[in-house]
mmCIF file of C-alpha atoms in Angstrom:
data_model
loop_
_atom_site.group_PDB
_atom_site.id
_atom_site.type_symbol
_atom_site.label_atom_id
_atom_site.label_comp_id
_atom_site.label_asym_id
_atom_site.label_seq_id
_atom_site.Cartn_x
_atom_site.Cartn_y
_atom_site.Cartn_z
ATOM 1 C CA UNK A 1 28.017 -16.569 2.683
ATOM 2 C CA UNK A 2 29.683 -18.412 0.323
ATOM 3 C CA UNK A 3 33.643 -18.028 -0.633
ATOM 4 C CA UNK A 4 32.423 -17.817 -4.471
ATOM 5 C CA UNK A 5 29.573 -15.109 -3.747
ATOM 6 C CA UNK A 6 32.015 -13.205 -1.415
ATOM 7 C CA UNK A 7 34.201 -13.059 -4.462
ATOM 8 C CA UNK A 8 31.550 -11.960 -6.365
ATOM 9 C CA UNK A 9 30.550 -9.572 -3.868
ATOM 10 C CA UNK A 10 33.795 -7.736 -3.451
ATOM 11 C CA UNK A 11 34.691 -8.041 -7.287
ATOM 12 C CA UNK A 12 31.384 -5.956 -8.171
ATOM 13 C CA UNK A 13 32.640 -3.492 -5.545
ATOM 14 C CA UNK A 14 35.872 -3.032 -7.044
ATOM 15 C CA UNK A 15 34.299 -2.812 -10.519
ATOM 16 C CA UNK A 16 35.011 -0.134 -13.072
ATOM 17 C CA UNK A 17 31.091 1.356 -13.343
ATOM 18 C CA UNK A 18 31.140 0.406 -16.658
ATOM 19 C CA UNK A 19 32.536 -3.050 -16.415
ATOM 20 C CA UNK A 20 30.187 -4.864 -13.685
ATOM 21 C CA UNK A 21 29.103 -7.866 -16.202
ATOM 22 C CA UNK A 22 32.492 -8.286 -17.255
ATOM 23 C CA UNK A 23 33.390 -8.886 -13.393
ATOM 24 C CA UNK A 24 30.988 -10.641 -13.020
ATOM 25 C CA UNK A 25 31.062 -12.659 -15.995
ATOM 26 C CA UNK A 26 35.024 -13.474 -15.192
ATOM 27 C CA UNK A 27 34.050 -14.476 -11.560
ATOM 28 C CA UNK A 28 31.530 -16.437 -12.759
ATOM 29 C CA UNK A 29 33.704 -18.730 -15.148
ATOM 30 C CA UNK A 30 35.656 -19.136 -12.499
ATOM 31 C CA UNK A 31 33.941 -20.323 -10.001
ATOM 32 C CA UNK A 32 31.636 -22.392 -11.655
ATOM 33 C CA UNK A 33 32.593 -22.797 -15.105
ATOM 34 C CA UNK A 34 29.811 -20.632 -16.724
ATOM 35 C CA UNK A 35 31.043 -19.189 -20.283
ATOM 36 C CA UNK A 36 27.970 -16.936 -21.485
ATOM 37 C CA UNK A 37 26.376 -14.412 -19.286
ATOM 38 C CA UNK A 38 24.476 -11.253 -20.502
ATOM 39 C CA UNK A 39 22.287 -8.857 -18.585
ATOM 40 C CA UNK A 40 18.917 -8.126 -20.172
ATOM 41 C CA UNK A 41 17.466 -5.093 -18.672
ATOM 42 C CA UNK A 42 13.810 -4.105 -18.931
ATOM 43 C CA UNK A 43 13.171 -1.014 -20.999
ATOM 44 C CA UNK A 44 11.199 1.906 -20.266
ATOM 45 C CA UNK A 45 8.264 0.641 -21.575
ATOM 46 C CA UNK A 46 8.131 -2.661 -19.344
ATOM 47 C CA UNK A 47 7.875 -4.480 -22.584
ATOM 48 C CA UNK A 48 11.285 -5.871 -24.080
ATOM 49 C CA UNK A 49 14.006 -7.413 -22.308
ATOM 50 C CA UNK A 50 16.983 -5.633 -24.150
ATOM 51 C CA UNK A 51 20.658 -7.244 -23.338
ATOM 52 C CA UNK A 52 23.692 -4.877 -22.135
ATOM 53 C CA UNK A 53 26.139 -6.452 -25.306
ATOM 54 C CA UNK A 54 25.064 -7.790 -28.296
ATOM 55 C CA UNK A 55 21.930 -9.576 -28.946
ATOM 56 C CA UNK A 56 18.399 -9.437 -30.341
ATOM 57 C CA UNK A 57 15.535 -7.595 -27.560
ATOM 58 C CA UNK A 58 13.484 -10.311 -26.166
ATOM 59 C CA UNK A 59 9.680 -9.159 -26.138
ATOM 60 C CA UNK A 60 7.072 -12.895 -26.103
ATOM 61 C CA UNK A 61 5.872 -13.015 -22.663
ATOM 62 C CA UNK A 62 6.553 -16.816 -22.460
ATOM 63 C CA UNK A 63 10.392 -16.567 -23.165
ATOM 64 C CA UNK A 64 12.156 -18.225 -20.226
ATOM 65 C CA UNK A 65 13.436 -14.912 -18.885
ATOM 66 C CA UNK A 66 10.265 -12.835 -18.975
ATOM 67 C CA UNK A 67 8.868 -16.325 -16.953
ATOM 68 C CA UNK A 68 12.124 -15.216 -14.460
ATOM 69 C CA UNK A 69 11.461 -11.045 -14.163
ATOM 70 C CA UNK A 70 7.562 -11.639 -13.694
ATOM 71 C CA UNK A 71 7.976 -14.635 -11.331
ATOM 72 C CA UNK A 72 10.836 -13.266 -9.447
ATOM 73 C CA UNK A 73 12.523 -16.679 -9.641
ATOM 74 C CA UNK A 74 15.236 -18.228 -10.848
ATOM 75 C CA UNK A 75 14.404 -19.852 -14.008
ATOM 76 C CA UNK A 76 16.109 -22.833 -16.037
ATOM 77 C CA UNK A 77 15.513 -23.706 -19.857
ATOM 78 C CA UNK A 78 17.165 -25.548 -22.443
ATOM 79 C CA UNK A 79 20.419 -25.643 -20.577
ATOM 80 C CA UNK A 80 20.184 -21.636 -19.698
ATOM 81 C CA UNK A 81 19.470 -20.069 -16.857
ATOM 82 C CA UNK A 82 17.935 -16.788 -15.814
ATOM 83 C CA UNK A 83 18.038 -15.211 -12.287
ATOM 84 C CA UNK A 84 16.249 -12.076 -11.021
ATOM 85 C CA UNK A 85 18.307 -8.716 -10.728
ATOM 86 C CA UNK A 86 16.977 -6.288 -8.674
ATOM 87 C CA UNK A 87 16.875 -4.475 -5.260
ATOM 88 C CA UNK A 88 14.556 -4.067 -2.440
ATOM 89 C CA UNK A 89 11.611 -4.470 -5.069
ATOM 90 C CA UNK A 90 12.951 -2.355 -7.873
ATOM 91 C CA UNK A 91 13.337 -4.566 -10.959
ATOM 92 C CA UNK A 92 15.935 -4.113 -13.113
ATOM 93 C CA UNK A 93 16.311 -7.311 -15.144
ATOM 94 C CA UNK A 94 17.727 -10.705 -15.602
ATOM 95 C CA UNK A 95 20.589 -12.041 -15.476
ATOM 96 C CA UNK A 96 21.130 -14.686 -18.279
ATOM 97 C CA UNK A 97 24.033 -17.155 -18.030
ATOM 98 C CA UNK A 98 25.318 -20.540 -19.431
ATOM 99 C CA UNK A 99 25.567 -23.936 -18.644
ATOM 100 C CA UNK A 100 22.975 -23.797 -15.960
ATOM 101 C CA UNK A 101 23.878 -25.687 -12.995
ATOM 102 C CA UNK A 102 22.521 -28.590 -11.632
ATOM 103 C CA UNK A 103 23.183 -28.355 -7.774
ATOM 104 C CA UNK A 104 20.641 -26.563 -5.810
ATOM 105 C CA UNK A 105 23.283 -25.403 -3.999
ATOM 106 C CA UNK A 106 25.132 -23.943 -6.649
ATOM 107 C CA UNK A 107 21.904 -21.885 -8.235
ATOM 108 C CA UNK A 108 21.342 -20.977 -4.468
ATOM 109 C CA UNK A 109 24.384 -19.133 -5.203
ATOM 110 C CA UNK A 110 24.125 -17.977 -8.179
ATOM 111 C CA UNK A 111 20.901 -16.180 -7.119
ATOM 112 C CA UNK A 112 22.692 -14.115 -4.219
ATOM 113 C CA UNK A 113 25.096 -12.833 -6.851
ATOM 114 C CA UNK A 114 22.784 -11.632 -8.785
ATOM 115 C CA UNK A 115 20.769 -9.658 -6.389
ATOM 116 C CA UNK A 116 24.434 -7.966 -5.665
ATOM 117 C CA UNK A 117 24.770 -6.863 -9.091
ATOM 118 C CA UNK A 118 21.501 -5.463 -8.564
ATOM 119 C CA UNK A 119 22.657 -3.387 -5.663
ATOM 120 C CA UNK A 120 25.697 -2.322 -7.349
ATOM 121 C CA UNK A 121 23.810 -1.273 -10.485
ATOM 122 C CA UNK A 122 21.757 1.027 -8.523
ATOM 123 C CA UNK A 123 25.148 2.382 -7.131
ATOM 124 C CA UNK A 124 26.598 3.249 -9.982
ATOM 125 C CA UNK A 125 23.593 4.389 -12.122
ATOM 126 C CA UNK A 126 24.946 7.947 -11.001
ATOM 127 C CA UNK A 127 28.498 8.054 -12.574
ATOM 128 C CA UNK A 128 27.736 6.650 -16.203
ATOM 129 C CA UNK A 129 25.315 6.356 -18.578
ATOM 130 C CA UNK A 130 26.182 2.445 -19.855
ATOM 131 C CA UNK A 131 23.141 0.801 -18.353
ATOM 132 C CA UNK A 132 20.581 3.787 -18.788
ATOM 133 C CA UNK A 133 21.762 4.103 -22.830
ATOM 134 C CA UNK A 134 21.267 -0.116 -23.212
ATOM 135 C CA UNK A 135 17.423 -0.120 -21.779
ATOM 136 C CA UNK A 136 15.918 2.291 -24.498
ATOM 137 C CA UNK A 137 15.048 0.796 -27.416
ATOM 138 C CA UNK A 138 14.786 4.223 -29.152
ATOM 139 C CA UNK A 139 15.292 7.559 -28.316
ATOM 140 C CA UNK A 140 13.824 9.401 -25.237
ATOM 141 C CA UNK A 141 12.155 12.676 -25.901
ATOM 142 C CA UNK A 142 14.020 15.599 -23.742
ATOM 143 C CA UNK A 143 10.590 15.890 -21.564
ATOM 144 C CA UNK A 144 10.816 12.431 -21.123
ATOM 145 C CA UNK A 145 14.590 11.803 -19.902
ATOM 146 C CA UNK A 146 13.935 14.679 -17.787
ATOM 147 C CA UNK A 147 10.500 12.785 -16.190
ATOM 148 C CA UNK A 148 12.209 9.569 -15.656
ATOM 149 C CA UNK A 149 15.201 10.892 -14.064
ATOM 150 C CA UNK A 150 12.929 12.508 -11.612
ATOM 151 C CA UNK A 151 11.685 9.541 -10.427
ATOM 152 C CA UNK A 152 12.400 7.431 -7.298
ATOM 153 C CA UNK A 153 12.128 4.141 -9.357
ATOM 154 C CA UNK A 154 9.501 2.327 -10.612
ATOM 155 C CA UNK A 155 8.807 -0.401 -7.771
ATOM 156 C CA UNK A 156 9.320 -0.718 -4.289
ATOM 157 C CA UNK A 157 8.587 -2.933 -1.400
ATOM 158 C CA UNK A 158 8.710 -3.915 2.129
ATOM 159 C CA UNK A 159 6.923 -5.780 4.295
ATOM 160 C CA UNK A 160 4.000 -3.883 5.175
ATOM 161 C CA UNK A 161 3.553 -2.583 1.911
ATOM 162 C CA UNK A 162 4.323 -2.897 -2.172
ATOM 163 C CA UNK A 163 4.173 -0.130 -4.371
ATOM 164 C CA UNK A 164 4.781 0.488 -8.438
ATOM 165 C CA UNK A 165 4.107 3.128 -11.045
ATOM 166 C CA UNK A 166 4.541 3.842 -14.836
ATOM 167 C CA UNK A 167 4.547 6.974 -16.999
ATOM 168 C CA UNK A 168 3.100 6.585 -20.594
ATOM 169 C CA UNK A 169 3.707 7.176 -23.191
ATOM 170 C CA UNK A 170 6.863 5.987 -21.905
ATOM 171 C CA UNK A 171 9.493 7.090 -24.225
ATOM 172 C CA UNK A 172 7.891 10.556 -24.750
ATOM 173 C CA UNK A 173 5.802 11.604 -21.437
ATOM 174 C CA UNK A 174 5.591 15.311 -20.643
ATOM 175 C CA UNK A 175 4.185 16.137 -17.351
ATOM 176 C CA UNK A 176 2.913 13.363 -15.343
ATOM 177 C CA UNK A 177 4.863 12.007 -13.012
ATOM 178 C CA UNK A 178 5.259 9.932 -9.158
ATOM 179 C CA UNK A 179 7.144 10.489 -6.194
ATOM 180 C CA UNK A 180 7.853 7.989 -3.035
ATOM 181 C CA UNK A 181 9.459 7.904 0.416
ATOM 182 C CA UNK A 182 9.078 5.884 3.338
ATOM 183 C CA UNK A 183 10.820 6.046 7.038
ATOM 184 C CA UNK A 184 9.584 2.714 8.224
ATOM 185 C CA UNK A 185 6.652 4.465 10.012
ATOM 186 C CA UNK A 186 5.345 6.009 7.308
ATOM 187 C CA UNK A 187 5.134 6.335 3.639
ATOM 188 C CA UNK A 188 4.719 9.083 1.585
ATOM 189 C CA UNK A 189 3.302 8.875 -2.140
ATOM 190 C CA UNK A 190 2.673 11.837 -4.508
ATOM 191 C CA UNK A 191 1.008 11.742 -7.935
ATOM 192 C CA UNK A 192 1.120 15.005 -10.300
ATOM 193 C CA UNK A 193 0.525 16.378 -13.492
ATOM 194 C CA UNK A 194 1.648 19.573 -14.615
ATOM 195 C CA UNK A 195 -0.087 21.311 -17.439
ATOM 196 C CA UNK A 196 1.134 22.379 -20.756
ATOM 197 C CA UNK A 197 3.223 20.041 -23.490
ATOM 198 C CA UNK A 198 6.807 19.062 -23.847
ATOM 199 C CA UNK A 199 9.890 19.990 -22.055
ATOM 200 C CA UNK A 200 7.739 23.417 -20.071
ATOM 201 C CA UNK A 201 5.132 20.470 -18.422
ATOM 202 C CA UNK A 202 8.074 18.894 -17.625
ATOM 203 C CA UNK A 203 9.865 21.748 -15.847
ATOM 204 C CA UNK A 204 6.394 22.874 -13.859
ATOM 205 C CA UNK A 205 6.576 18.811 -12.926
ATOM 206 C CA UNK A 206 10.291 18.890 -12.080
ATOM 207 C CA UNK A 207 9.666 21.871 -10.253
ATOM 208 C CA UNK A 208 5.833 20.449 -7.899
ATOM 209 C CA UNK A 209 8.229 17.052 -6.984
ATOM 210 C CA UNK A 210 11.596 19.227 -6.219
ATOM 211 C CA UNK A 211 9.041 21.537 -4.067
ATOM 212 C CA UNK A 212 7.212 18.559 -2.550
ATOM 213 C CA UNK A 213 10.561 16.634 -1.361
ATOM 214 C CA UNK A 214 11.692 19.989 -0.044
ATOM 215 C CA UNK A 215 8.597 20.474 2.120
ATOM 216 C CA UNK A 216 8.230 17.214 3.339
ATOM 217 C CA UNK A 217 11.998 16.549 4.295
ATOM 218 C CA UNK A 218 11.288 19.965 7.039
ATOM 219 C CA UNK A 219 8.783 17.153 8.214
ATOM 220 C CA UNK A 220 5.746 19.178 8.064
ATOM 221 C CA UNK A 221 2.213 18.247 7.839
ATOM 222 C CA UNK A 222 0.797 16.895 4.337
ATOM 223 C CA UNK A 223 -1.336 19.956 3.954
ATOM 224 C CA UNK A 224 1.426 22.492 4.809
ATOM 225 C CA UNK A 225 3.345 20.220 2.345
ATOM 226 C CA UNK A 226 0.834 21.228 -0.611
ATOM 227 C CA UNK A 227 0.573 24.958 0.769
ATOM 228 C CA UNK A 228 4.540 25.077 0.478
ATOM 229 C CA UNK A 229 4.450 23.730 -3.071
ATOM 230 C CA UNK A 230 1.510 26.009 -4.185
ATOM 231 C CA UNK A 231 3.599 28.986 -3.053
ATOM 232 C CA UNK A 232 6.517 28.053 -4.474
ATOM 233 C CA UNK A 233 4.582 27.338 -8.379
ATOM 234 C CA UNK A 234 2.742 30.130 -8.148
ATOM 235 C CA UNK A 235 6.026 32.500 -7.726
ATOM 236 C CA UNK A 236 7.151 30.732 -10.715
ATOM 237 C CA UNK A 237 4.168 31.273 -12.590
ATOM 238 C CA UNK A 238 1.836 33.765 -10.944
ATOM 239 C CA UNK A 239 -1.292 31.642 -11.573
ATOM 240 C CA UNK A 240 -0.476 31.006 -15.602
ATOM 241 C CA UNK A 241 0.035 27.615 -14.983
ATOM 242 C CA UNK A 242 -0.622 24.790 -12.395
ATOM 243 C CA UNK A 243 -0.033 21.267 -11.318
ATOM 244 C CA UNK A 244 -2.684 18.935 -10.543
ATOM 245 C CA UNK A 245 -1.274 16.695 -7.618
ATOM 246 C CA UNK A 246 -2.943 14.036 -5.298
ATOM 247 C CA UNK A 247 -0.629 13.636 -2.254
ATOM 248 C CA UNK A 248 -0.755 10.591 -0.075
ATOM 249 C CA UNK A 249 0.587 9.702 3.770
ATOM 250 C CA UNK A 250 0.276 6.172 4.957
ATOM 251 C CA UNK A 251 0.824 5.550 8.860
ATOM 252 C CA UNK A 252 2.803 2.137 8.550
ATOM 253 C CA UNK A 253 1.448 1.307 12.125
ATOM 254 C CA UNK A 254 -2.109 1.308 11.492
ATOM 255 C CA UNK A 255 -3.154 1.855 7.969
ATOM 256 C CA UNK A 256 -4.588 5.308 8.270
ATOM 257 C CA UNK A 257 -4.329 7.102 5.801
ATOM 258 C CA UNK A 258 -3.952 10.741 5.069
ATOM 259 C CA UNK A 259 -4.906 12.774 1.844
ATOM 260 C CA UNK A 260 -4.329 15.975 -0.201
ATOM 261 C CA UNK A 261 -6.587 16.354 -3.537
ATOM 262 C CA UNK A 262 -5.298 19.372 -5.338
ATOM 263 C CA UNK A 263 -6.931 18.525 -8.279
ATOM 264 C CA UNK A 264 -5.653 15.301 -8.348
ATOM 265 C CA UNK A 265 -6.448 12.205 -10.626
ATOM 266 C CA UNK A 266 -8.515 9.327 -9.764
ATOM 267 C CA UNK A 267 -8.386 7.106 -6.162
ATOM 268 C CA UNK A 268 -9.628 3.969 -6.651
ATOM 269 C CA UNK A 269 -9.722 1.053 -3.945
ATOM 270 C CA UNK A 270 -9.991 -2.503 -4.489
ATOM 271 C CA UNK A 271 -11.219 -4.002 -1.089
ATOM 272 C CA UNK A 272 -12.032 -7.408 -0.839
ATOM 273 C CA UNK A 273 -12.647 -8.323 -4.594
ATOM 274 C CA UNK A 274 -15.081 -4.711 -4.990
ATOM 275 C CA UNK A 275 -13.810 -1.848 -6.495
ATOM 276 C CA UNK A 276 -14.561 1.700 -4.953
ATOM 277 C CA UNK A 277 -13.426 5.194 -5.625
ATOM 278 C CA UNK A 278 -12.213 6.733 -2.924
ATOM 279 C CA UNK A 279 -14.213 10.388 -2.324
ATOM 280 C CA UNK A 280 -11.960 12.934 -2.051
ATOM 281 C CA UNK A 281 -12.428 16.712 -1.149
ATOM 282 C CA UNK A 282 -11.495 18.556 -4.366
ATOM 283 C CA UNK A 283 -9.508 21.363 -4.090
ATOM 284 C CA UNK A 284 -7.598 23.779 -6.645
ATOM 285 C CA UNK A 285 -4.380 22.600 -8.049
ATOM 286 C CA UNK A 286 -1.081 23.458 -6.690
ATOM 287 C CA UNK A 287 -0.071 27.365 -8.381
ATOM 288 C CA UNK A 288 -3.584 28.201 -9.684
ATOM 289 C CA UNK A 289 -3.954 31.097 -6.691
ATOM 290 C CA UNK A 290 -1.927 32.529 -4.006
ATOM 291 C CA UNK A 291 -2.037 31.499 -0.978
ATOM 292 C CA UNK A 292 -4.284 28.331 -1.080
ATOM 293 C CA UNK A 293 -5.260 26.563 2.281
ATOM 294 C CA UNK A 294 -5.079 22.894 2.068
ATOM 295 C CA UNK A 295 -7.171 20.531 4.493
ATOM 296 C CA UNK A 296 -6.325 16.849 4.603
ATOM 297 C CA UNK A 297 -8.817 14.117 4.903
ATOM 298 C CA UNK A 298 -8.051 10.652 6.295
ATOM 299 C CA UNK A 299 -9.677 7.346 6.210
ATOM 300 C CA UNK A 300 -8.353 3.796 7.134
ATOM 301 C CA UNK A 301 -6.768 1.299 4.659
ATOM 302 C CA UNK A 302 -7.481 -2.440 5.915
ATOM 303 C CA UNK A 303 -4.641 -5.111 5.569
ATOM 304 C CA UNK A 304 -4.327 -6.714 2.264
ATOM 305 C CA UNK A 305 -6.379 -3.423 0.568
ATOM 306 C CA UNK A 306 -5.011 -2.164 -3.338
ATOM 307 C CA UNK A 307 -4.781 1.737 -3.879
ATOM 308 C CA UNK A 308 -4.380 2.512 -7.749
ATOM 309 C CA UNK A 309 -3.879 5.892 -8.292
ATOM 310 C CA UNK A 310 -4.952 6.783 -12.026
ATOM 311 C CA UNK A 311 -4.647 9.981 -14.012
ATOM 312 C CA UNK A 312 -7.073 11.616 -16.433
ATOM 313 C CA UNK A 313 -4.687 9.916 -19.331
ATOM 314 C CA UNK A 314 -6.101 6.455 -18.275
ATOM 315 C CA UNK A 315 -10.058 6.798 -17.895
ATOM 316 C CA UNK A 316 -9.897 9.301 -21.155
ATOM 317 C CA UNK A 317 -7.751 7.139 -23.706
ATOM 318 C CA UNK A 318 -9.603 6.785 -26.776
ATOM 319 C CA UNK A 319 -9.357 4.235 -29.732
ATOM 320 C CA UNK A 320 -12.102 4.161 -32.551
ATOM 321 C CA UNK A 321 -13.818 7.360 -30.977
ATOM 322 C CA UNK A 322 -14.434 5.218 -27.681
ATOM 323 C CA UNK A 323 -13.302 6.066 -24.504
ATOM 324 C CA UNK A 324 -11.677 4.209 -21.988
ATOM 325 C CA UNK A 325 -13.414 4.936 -19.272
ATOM 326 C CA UNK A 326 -14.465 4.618 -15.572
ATOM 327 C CA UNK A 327 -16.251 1.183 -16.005
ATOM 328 C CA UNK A 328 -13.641 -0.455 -17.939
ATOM 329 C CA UNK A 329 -11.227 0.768 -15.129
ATOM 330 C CA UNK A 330 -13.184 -0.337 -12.392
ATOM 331 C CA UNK A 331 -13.726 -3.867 -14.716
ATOM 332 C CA UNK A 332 -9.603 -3.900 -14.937
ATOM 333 C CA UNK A 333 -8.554 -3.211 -11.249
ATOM 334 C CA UNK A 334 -10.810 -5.952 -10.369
ATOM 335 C CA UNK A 335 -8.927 -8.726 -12.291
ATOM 336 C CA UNK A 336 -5.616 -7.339 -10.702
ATOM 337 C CA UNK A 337 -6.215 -9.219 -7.552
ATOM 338 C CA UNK A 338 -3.795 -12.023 -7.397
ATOM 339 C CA UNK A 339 -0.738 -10.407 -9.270
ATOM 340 C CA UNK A 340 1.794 -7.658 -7.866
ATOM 341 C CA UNK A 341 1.371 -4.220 -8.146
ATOM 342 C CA UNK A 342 4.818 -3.941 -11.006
ATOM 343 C CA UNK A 343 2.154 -6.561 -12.905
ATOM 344 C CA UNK A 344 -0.970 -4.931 -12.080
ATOM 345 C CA UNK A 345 0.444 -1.740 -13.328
ATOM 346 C CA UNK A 346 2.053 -2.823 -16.371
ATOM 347 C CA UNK A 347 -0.582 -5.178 -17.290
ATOM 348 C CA UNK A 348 -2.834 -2.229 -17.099
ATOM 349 C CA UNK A 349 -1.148 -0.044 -19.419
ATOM 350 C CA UNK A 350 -0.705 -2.829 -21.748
ATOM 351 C CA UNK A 351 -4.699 -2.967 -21.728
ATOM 352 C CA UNK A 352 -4.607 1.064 -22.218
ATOM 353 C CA UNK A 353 -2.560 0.507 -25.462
ATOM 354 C CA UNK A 354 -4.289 -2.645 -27.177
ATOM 355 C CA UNK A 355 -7.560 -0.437 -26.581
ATOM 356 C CA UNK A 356 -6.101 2.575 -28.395
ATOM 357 C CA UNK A 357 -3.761 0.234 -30.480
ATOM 358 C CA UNK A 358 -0.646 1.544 -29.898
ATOM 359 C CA UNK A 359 0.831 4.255 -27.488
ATOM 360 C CA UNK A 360 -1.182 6.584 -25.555
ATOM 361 C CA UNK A 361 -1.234 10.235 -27.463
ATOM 362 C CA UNK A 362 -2.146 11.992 -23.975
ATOM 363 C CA UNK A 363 0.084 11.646 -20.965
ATOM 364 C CA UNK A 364 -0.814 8.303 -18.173
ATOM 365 C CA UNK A 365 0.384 7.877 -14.951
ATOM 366 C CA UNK A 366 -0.354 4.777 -12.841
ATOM 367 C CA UNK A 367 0.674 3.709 -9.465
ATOM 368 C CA UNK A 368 -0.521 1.174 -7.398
ATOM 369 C CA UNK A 369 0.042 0.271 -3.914
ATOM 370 C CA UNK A 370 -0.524 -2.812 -1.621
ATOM 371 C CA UNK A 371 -0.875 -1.818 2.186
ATOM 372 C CA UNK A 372 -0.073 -5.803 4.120
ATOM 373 C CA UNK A 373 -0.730 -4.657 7.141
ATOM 374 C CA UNK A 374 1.586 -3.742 9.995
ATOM 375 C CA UNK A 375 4.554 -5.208 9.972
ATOM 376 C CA UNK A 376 7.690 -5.699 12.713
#
C-alpha cells in the first residue's frame, strides 16, 4: 500500500465521525493536489445522487457519476473524476473530486481511498446522524425511518453469491421489509410483511425480523426458526394480527436450498433465460394461530440461477385501473439477465413507478439474489 493511501487510511480512522470528507479532502490536496472533493450519496429512493455539502442533487442517468455508481468504476469527465464508495457490495455513493489525475497509478490510488471511506462510513453510521440526514431528499415518514433502520443494507456480495433489495414507497413504507446473514457456509434471507398501516405495521415488522434474528442466532432449523417467531407474534397479538414472511436458507456448498412459506410473497426463478415461479407449500402467516408447525421444503439452485423475491405490492400496482401483474413480472425479470441484482432491483421498481406514474400507494418489497456457484 501506498504511503499516500496509508495516510489516508489512518487519517479516516482518526476522523471526527462527522468530519471524514474534510480528512479526506485535506489528505487529498495534499498528496496529490486535488482542491474539490464532495461525496454524493445515493438516496433512499436509488434515484438522486445528493452531495454531503452544498450542491444541486444529481438525478439524469447519464451524468458521469451515475455512469461511476452503476458501473462500479472509476469514472473521468471533463477534468472530474468520480470513484465508487462502498463496502463489500453495499453502495453508498461516489466520491467526486477535482483535477482528475492523469497517472494510472495515481487513480489506482485514489480508488483504494475511496473504498476506505466506504468502510469508515459504515463505522460510524452508528454515532451520528450527518450522512443518514444528507441522503433524504425529503422527510422520512416515522414507519419508514423505523423500516430502514431495520435493515441489514441494501446490497451485498461475495463470491458465491450477490444479493439486493428495496422497500417502496421508499420514503414512506410501512410494513414490508428484508433481512440477511451469511456465515460463509450458508446464507440466510428473510422477506416479510406485516399487516396493518403506519408506524403499528411497522412495529409487528420490527418485531417478525427482531424474532427471526433471535431464533436463528440459537442456530436452529429454518422451520423451528418460523415456529419461534409465530410464538413470539402471536403473544403480542393473540391472533389479531400477523406477518406474512417467506424465509430462505442457501447451503453455500452446494446450492440447495431450503424454504419456509408463511404466507409469503412471490418466488420467482430466472434459470437460463426462462422465468419460473418457484411452488411453494403455503402455510399460515407467522401470529395468525398458536402454535403453528412449520415444514420446510428444499430444492436445488444451479450456478449462475436469479431468485427475485416479490411482494403482493409489485404484481398488484395499479395505474389507469390496470394491474401490474404476473406476466409483466415474469416479462421484466427476464430482461434482468445481464445487469446486477442492485440494477435489477432498482430498475424494477423504476418500471413499478412509470407504470403507476409516480410512487407506489401500497407497500413493495424486492430482493433479488444471484447464487455463482460454490466458491473457495
Amino acid at each position: 500500500m501506498s504511503v499516500p493511501v496509508n495516510r489516508a487510511r489512518r487519517a479516516l480512522t482518526a476522523a471526527p465521525a462527522d468530519l471524514l470528507l474534510d480528512r479526506i479532502s485535506d489528505e487529498l490536496a495534499r498528496s496529490y493536489g486535488i482542491t474539490d472533493v464532495e461525496l454524493l450519496q445515493v438516496d433512499y429512493r436509488l434515484s438522486a445522487l445528493l452531495p454531503l455539502r452544498d450542491g444541486e442533487a444529481l438525478t439524469t442517468p447519464g451524468h458521469p457519476a451515475w455512469r461511476c455508481f452503476d458501473h462500479q468504476e472509476p469514472v473521468l469527465a471533463d477534468g472530474a473524476g468520480y470513484l465508487p464508495v462502498g463496502m463489500r457490495g453495499e453502495r453508498r455513493g461516489v466520491l467526486r473530486f477535482a483535477p482528475a489525475p492523469t497517472d494510472p497509478t495515481v487513480l489506482t490510488e485514489l480508488t483504494e481511498i475511496a473504498t476506505v471511506l466506504g468502510h469508515e462510513l459504515a463505522a460510524v453510521a452508528a454515532g451520528t446522524d450527518v450522512y443518514r440526514t444528507a441522503r433524504r431528499s425529503r422527510r422520512l415518514t416515522l414507519a419508514a425511518e423505523m423500516q430502514w433502520e431495520l435493515l441489514p443494507g441494501r446490497s451485498r456480495e461475495r463470491p458465491s453469491f450477490s444479493l439486493a433489495g428495496q422497500l417502496e414507497p421508499a420514503y414512506a413504507v410501512r410494513g414490508d421489509s428484508f433481512d440477511w446473514s451469511d456465515d460463509g457456509a450458508r446464507l440466510w434471507l428473510s422477506v416479510v410483511n406485516g399487516m396493518g398501516e403506519g408506524v403499528e405495521a411497522s412495529m409487528l415488522t420490527s418485531l417478525a425480523v427482531y424474532a427471526l434474528r433471535n431464533a436463528r442466532r440459537a442456530g436452529i432449523s429454518l422451520a423451528d426458526q418460523a415456529a419461534l417467531a409465530d410464538q413470539a407474534i402471536y403473544s403480542a397479538y393473540q391472533g389479531d394480527r400477523h406477518v406474512s414472511a417467506l424465509l430462505l436458507e442457501l447451503d453455500l456448498a452446494d446450492g440447495v436450498t431450503t424454504v419456509v412459506d408463511a404466507g409469503s410473497p412471490r418466488l420467482v426463478l430466472l434459470r437460463d433465460g426462462a422465468v419460473h415461479e418457484q411452488p411453494l407449500e403455503a402455510q399460515f402467516p407467522l401470529g395468525m394461530f398458536e402454535g403453528t408447525d412449520y415444514r420446510p421444503q428444499t430444492f436445488p439452485l444451479r450456478p449462475d440461477d436469479r431468485l427475485f423475491v416479490v411482494s403482493d405490492g409489485v404484481v398488484e400496482a395499479t395505474g389507469q385501473n390496470v394491474r401490474y401483474g404476473e406476466t409483466a413480472l415474469e416479462r421484466f425479470v427476464r430482461r434482468t439477465g445481464p445487469v446486477a441484482p442492485l440494477d435489477a432491483v432498482r430498475s424494477l421498481i423504476g418500471d413499478l413507478r412509470a407504470f403507476v406514474a409516480g410512487d407506489l400507494v401500497d407497500d413493495a418489497v424486492v430482493v433479488c439474489l444471484d447464487w455463482h456457484g460454490p466458491r473457495p
